[in-house]
GROMACS .gro file of C-alpha atoms in nm:
model
  216
    1MET     CA    1 -11.368  -3.488 -17.885
    2ASP     CA    2 -11.100  -3.716 -17.740
    3PHE     CA    3 -11.208  -3.728 -17.375
    4THR     CA    4 -10.928  -3.968 -17.277
    5HIS     CA    5 -10.670  -3.715 -17.395
    6ALA     CA    6 -10.865  -3.437 -17.220
    7ARG     CA    7 -10.852  -3.632 -16.891
    8THR     CA    8 -10.477  -3.680 -16.918
    9THR     CA    9 -10.427  -3.312 -16.997
   10MET     CA   10 -10.646  -3.217 -16.698
   11VAL     CA   11 -10.434  -3.427 -16.463
   12ASP     CA   12 -10.102  -3.303 -16.605
   13ASN     CA   13 -10.188  -2.933 -16.636
   14GLN     CA   14 -10.445  -2.869 -16.362
   15ILE     CA   15 -10.389  -3.127 -16.088
   16ARG     CA   16 -10.021  -3.222 -16.081
   17THR     CA   17  -9.932  -2.852 -16.097
   18GLU     CA   18 -10.116  -2.801 -15.766
   19ASP     CA   19  -9.879  -3.040 -15.584
   20VAL     CA   20 -10.121  -3.330 -15.592
   21THR     CA   21  -9.882  -3.625 -15.594
   22ASP     CA   22 -10.082  -3.914 -15.445
   23TRP     CA   23 -10.076  -4.173 -15.724
   24ASP     CA   24 -10.403  -4.338 -15.619
   25VAL     CA   25 -10.577  -4.000 -15.640
   26LEU     CA   26 -10.422  -3.922 -15.979
   27ARG     CA   27 -10.514  -4.263 -16.117
   28SER     CA   28 -10.875  -4.218 -16.013
   29PHE     CA   29 -10.893  -3.882 -16.191
   30LEU     CA   30 -10.741  -4.046 -16.500
   31THR     CA   31 -10.999  -4.324 -16.492
   32VAL     CA   32 -11.334  -4.157 -16.416
   33PRO     CA   33 -11.506  -3.993 -16.717
   34ARG     CA   34 -11.595  -3.644 -16.595
   35GLU     CA   35 -11.797  -3.586 -16.913
   36ALA     CA   36 -12.044  -3.856 -16.803
   37PHE     CA   37 -12.153  -3.643 -16.507
   38VAL     CA   38 -12.208  -3.300 -16.663
   39PRO     CA   39 -12.519  -3.179 -16.849
   40GLU     CA   40 -12.537  -3.281 -17.215
   41GLY     CA   41 -12.466  -2.933 -17.348
   42GLN     CA   42 -12.149  -2.898 -17.140
   43LYS     CA   43 -11.965  -3.221 -17.215
   44ALA     CA   44 -11.713  -3.037 -17.432
   45LEU     CA   45 -11.636  -2.816 -17.131
   46ALA     CA   46 -11.606  -3.101 -16.881
   47TYR     CA   47 -11.229  -3.073 -16.844
   48ILE     CA   48 -11.179  -2.698 -16.826
   49GLY     CA   49 -11.020  -2.566 -16.508
   50LYS     CA   50 -11.330  -2.398 -16.371
   51ASP     CA   51 -11.644  -2.477 -16.174
   52LEU     CA   52 -11.924  -2.595 -16.401
   53PRO     CA   53 -12.292  -2.505 -16.354
   54LEU     CA   54 -12.528  -2.790 -16.269
   55ALA     CA   55 -12.904  -2.792 -16.216
   56ASN     CA   56 -13.081  -2.552 -15.980
   57GLY     CA   57 -12.792  -2.316 -15.912
   58ARG     CA   58 -12.543  -2.579 -15.797
   59ARG     CA   59 -12.193  -2.617 -15.939
   60LEU     CA   60 -11.936  -2.889 -15.997
   61MET     CA   61 -11.599  -2.811 -15.838
   62ALA     CA   62 -11.302  -2.729 -16.060
   63PRO     CA   63 -11.073  -3.034 -16.090
   64SER     CA   64 -10.778  -2.869 -15.914
   65SER     CA   65 -10.982  -2.765 -15.609
   66PHE     CA   66 -11.136  -3.108 -15.568
   67ALA     CA   67 -10.803  -3.285 -15.617
   68ARG     CA   68 -10.635  -3.083 -15.341
   69LEU     CA   69 -10.923  -3.148 -15.100
   70LEU     CA   70 -10.923  -3.518 -15.187
   71GLN     CA   71 -10.550  -3.553 -15.125
   72LEU     CA   72 -10.596  -3.380 -14.788
   73LEU     CA   73 -10.873  -3.626 -14.699
   74GLN     CA   74 -10.632  -3.924 -14.728
   75ILE     CA   75 -10.890  -4.193 -14.800
   76ARG     CA   76 -10.783  -4.548 -14.714
   77SER     CA   77 -10.914  -4.865 -14.877
   78ASP     CA   78 -11.121  -4.964 -14.571
   79ASP     CA   79 -11.275  -4.619 -14.514
   80ALA     CA   80 -11.643  -4.532 -14.518
   81VAL     CA   81 -11.681  -4.186 -14.673
   82LEU     CA   82 -11.966  -3.936 -14.645
   83ASP     CA   83 -11.986  -3.699 -14.943
   84VAL     CA   84 -12.197  -3.396 -14.841
   85GLY     CA   85 -12.353  -3.217 -15.137
   86ALA     CA   86 -12.275  -3.489 -15.389
   87GLY     CA   87 -12.433  -3.297 -15.676
   88CYS     CA   88 -12.394  -3.482 -16.005
   89GLY     CA   89 -12.200  -3.769 -15.845
   90TYR     CA   90 -11.861  -3.708 -16.007
   91ALA     CA   91 -11.668  -3.667 -15.682
   92ALA     CA   92 -11.827  -3.982 -15.541
   93ALA     CA   93 -11.717  -4.169 -15.854
   94VAL     CA   94 -11.359  -4.048 -15.811
   95MET     CA   95 -11.357  -4.150 -15.443
   96ALA     CA   96 -11.518  -4.491 -15.504
   97PRO     CA   97 -11.197  -4.675 -15.608
   98LEU     CA   98 -11.016  -4.532 -15.305
   99ALA     CA   99 -11.268  -4.626 -15.035
  100ARG     CA  100 -11.464  -4.920 -14.898
  101SER     CA  101 -11.789  -4.730 -14.940
  102VAL     CA  102 -11.911  -4.382 -15.032
  103THR     CA  103 -12.242  -4.237 -14.915
  104ALA     CA  104 -12.331  -3.958 -15.156
  105LEU     CA  105 -12.571  -3.722 -14.979
  106GLU     CA  106 -12.776  -3.487 -15.195
  107GLU     CA  107 -13.092  -3.290 -15.117
  108ASP     CA  108 -13.177  -3.181 -15.472
  109GLU     CA  109 -13.403  -3.444 -15.629
  110ASP     CA  110 -13.291  -3.377 -15.988
  111LEU     CA  111 -12.922  -3.393 -15.901
  112ALA     CA  112 -12.967  -3.707 -15.692
  113ALA     CA  113 -13.145  -3.881 -15.980
  114SER     CA  114 -12.876  -3.773 -16.227
  115ALA     CA  115 -12.599  -3.890 -15.993
  116SER     CA  116 -12.766  -4.228 -15.939
  117SER     CA  117 -12.799  -4.284 -16.312
  118ALA     CA  118 -12.441  -4.185 -16.396
  119LEU     CA  119 -12.291  -4.388 -16.111
  120SER     CA  120 -12.497  -4.691 -16.208
  121GLU     CA  121 -12.377  -4.670 -16.570
  122LEU     CA  122 -12.020  -4.641 -16.445
  123GLY     CA  123 -12.063  -4.950 -16.227
  124ALA     CA  124 -11.969  -4.778 -15.901
  125ALA     CA  125 -12.122  -5.049 -15.683
  126ASN     CA  126 -11.981  -4.920 -15.354
  127VAL     CA  127 -12.149  -4.578 -15.386
  128SER     CA  128 -12.495  -4.518 -15.239
  129VAL     CA  129 -12.680  -4.200 -15.338
  130VAL     CA  130 -12.911  -4.089 -15.056
  131LYS     CA  131 -13.151  -3.797 -15.053
  132GLY     CA  132 -13.175  -3.575 -14.745
  133ALA     CA  133 -13.103  -3.231 -14.604
  134LEU     CA  134 -12.731  -3.163 -14.640
  135ARG     CA  135 -12.718  -2.982 -14.308
  136GLU     CA  136 -12.837  -3.294 -14.124
  137GLY     CA  137 -12.571  -3.525 -14.259
  138TRP     CA  138 -12.665  -3.893 -14.281
  139THR     CA  139 -12.682  -4.093 -13.959
  140THR     CA  140 -12.742  -4.425 -14.134
  141GLY     CA  141 -12.394  -4.565 -14.179
  142ALA     CA  142 -12.237  -4.326 -13.930
  143PRO     CA  143 -11.979  -4.287 -13.797
  144TYR     CA  144 -11.779  -4.223 -14.114
  145ASP     CA  145 -11.402  -4.245 -14.138
  146ARG     CA  146 -11.389  -3.958 -14.385
  147ILE     CA  147 -11.628  -3.668 -14.454
  148ILE     CA  148 -11.596  -3.416 -14.736
  149PHE     CA  149 -11.813  -3.116 -14.825
  150GLU     CA  150 -11.856  -3.041 -15.197
  151GLY     CA  151 -11.886  -2.668 -15.150
  152ALA     CA  152 -11.809  -2.391 -14.906
  153ILE     CA  153 -11.988  -2.344 -14.576
  154GLU     CA  154 -12.008  -2.062 -14.324
  155ASP     CA  155 -12.161  -2.254 -14.034
  156MET     CA  156 -12.050  -2.604 -13.928
  157PRO     CA  157 -12.328  -2.801 -13.753
  158VAL     CA  158 -12.176  -2.984 -13.456
  159LEU     CA  159 -12.376  -3.296 -13.545
  160PHE     CA  160 -12.107  -3.372 -13.802
  161TYR     CA  161 -11.864  -3.425 -13.514
  162ASP     CA  162 -12.086  -3.711 -13.398
  163GLN     CA  163 -12.097  -3.857 -13.749
  164LEU     CA  164 -11.716  -3.859 -13.772
  165ALA     CA  165 -11.543  -4.174 -13.648
  166GLU     CA  166 -11.262  -4.176 -13.394
  167ASN     CA  167 -10.936  -4.094 -13.577
  168GLY     CA  168 -11.148  -3.971 -13.867
  169ARG     CA  169 -11.074  -3.682 -14.102
  170MET     CA  170 -11.318  -3.421 -14.229
  171VAL     CA  171 -11.231  -3.171 -14.502
  172VAL     CA  172 -11.431  -2.854 -14.561
  173VAL     CA  173 -11.391  -2.511 -14.717
  174GLU     CA  174 -11.509  -2.237 -14.481
  175GLY     CA  175 -11.595  -1.881 -14.580
  176ARG     CA  176 -11.679  -1.690 -14.896
  177GLY     CA  177 -11.472  -1.566 -15.186
  178ASN     CA  178 -11.105  -1.485 -15.139
  179ALA     CA  179 -11.138  -1.514 -14.760
  180ALA     CA  180 -11.231  -1.884 -14.780
  181THR     CA  181 -10.993  -2.151 -14.654
  182ALA     CA  182 -10.976  -2.529 -14.664
  183ARG     CA  183 -10.964  -2.677 -14.316
  184LEU     CA  184 -10.890  -3.025 -14.187
  185TYR     CA  185 -11.091  -3.155 -13.890
  186LEU     CA  186 -10.948  -3.443 -13.686
  187LYS     CA  187 -11.128  -3.648 -13.423
  188GLU     CA  188 -10.902  -3.786 -13.151
  189GLY     CA  189 -10.989  -3.901 -12.802
  190GLY     CA  190 -11.351  -3.805 -12.859
  191GLY     CA  191 -11.260  -3.442 -12.926
  192VAL     CA  192 -11.246  -3.260 -13.258
  193SER     CA  193 -10.977  -3.012 -13.360
  194ASN     CA  194 -10.923  -2.832 -13.687
  195ARG     CA  195 -10.641  -2.656 -13.866
  196PHE     CA  196 -10.582  -2.442 -14.171
  197ALA     CA  197 -10.478  -2.637 -14.481
  198PHE     CA  198 -10.472  -2.390 -14.772
  199ASN     CA  199 -10.663  -2.105 -14.932
  200CYS     CA  200 -10.951  -2.228 -15.143
  201SER     CA  201 -11.267  -2.066 -15.280
  202LEU     CA  202 -11.573  -2.277 -15.366
  203PRO     CA  203 -11.940  -2.209 -15.442
  204MET     CA  204 -12.155  -2.211 -15.126
  205LEU     CA  205 -12.351  -2.520 -15.030
  206PRO     CA  206 -12.717  -2.444 -14.953
  207GLY     CA  207 -12.817  -2.461 -14.588
  208PHE     CA  208 -12.477  -2.378 -14.441
  209GLU     CA  209 -12.502  -1.999 -14.439
  210ARG     CA  210 -12.407  -1.820 -14.119
  211PRO     CA  211 -12.716  -1.730 -13.912
  212PRO     CA  212 -12.798  -1.357 -13.924
  213GLN     CA  213 -12.653  -1.151 -13.641
  214PHE     CA  214 -12.902  -0.944 -13.446
  215VAL     CA  215 -12.789  -0.606 -13.319
  216PHE     CA  216 -12.974  -0.461 -13.021
   0.00000   0.00000   0.00000
């Protein structure tokens, strides 16, 4: 299979068509081999326009969804990025050429090991894969200029506000199914605000489910 052609087709037919126009973002998608980050039996499916299953119930975001979130994040060359739920490491690899550093946080041991191996083979020297509870973030290296969640959440822990730098941007998909929306969080003057960006449905990240409501 011609993966180089598949990458170009992915960018032209799945990403550009979603109004992703940032050339640095597009170039990174054209450069990073998505097939290097998916399980062996799924390499031929690496560039389809759908989420792909990973180990232990996790999924890799569809290219179009990730591209829209990445453009919204607006990574600058001197930014430190926290990637929450890094999974197989593909998103971290795409962000690496855009940022000063990427901290790829993953709590699943198998996925973290797979991500470390793939990123090492790719030569992504400015990416650090760290293992820890996703819900706790990663205080080492905080505050981060940019934070992105690789999956949907229902409950945003306020500790992420502390891990976001002044004038920082945080992108997250909140909610389940068709009701889910991408939201942009901004930290200014010590306070954090957020706004609707676009409709977007992603698989849920573990640990971010809404606490059960008790009825008396």
